[in-house]
CSV table of C-alpha atoms in Angstrom, one decimal:
chain,number,residue,atom,x,y,z
A,1,MET,CA,-0.7,0.2,-0.4
A,2,PRO,CA,1.9,3.7,-0.9
A,3,GLY,CA,2.1,5.8,1.7
A,4,LEU,CA,1.4,3.4,4.5
A,5,SER,CA,4.3,0.6,4.3
A,6,GLU,CA,7.0,-0.5,1.5
A,7,ARG,CA,7.7,-3.7,-0.1
A,8,HIS,CA,10.2,-6.4,2.7
A,9,ARG,CA,9.2,-4.1,5.8
A,10,ARG,CA,8.2,-5.0,9.4
A,11,SER,CA,6.4,-1.3,10.2
A,12,SER,CA,5.2,1.3,8.7
A,13,THR,CA,6.3,4.4,7.0
A,14,GLY,CA,5.5,6.3,9.3
A,15,LEU,CA,6.8,4.4,11.7
A,16,THR,CA,9.7,4.8,10.5
A,17,GLY,CA,9.8,7.9,10.2
A,18,TRP,CA,9.1,8.7,14.3
A,19,LEU,CA,11.5,6.1,15.5
A,20,ARG,CA,13.6,8.1,13.1
A,21,SER,CA,13.5,11.3,14.8
A,22,ILE,CA,14.1,10.3,17.8
A,23,ALA,CA,17.5,8.7,16.9
A,24,ILE,CA,18.3,11.8,15.2
A,25,GLU,CA,17.5,13.6,19.0
A,26,LEU,CA,19.1,10.6,21.1
A,27,GLY,CA,21.7,9.2,19.4
A,28,GLY,CA,21.3,4.9,20.7
A,29,ARG,CA,21.2,4.3,24.0
A,30,PRO,CA,19.1,7.4,25.3
A,31,ALA,CA,15.9,7.0,22.3
A,32,ALA,CA,16.1,3.2,22.9
A,33,ARG,CA,14.9,3.9,26.7
A,34,LEU,CA,12.5,5.8,25.2
A,35,CYS,CA,11.4,3.6,22.5
A,36,ARG,CA,10.7,1.4,25.1
A,37,ARG,CA,8.8,4.1,27.5
A,38,LEU,CA,6.4,4.8,24.6
A,39,ARG,CA,6.3,0.1,24.1
A,40,LEU,CA,7.7,1.3,20.1
A,41,ALA,CA,9.9,-2.2,19.7
A,42,ALA,CA,13.0,-0.3,18.5
A,43,GLY,CA,16.3,-1.4,20.1
A,44,ARG,CA,19.9,0.7,19.5
A,45,ILE,CA,21.0,-1.0,16.8
A,46,ARG,CA,17.8,-1.0,14.5
A,47,LEU,CA,17.7,2.8,15.4
A,48,LEU,CA,21.2,4.0,14.3
A,49,ARG,CA,20.5,2.0,11.2
A,50,LEU,CA,17.9,4.1,10.6
A,51,LEU,CA,20.1,7.3,10.4
A,52,THR,CA,22.0,8.3,7.4
A,53,PRO,CA,25.6,9.4,7.0
A,54,PRO,CA,25.4,13.7,5.9
A,55,THR,CA,26.3,14.2,2.4
A,56,VAL,CA,30.3,14.6,2.6
A,57,PRO,CA,31.2,16.8,-0.3
A,58,ASP,CA,33.8,15.5,-3.6
A,59,ARG,CA,36.3,17.0,-2.1
A,60,ALA,CA,36.0,18.2,1.3
A,61,PRO,CA,38.4,21.3,2.1
A,62,ARG,CA,42.0,19.9,3.6
A,63,VAL,CA,42.6,23.7,5.3
A,64,LEU,CA,39.7,24.9,7.3
A,65,GLY,CA,39.8,28.7,8.5
A,66,ALA,CA,37.7,29.9,11.5
A,67,ASP,CA,36.7,32.6,12.3
A,68,GLU,CA,34.4,34.9,15.2
A,69,PHE,CA,32.1,37.8,13.8
A,70,ALA,CA,28.6,39.6,15.8
A,71,PHE,CA,25.7,39.2,14.1
A,72,ARG,CA,24.4,41.8,16.0
A,73,LYS,CA,26.9,43.7,18.4
A,74,GLY,CA,27.2,42.7,21.5
A,75,PHE,CA,24.0,40.4,21.9
A,76,SER,CA,24.4,37.9,18.7
A,77,TYR,CA,28.1,36.8,16.9
A,78,GLY,CA,28.5,33.7,14.9
A,79,THR,CA,31.8,31.6,13.5
A,80,VAL,CA,32.3,31.2,9.9
A,81,LEU,CA,33.7,28.6,9.1
A,82,VAL,CA,36.2,28.9,5.2
A,83,ASP,CA,37.9,26.6,2.4
A,84,VAL,CA,41.1,28.7,3.0
A,85,GLU,CA,43.0,27.3,-0.1
A,86,ALA,CA,39.6,27.3,-2.3
A,87,GLY,CA,38.2,30.6,-0.6
A,88,ARG,CA,34.6,29.9,-0.5
A,89,VAL,CA,32.6,29.8,2.6
A,90,VAL,CA,31.8,26.4,4.3
A,91,ASP,CA,30.0,26.7,7.0
A,92,VAL,CA,28.0,30.0,9.1
A,93,LEU,CA,27.8,28.6,12.8
A,94,PRO,CA,25.7,30.6,15.0
A,95,THR,CA,26.6,30.7,18.7
A,96,VAL,CA,24.4,29.8,22.1
């Protein structure tokens, strides 16, 4: 049944989505404890298998530079990561 389950799966796509969200937020053992509390049949290995690794560019930066700056002076700051060799911004991280 499209939208409900996939072929050869033991759980619905909705349940798989919930379990993936729990695994992303909590990780292995804490996620398994929460699933046990919610009476969901999922161990830490199953939860970790639901995670997909992030995409990595073809060429990861060899030399990474970091600089701090202010979004609003005195209120919120951030960090910019730069690929020094290519001269391009890799990521901008907000400071919590």
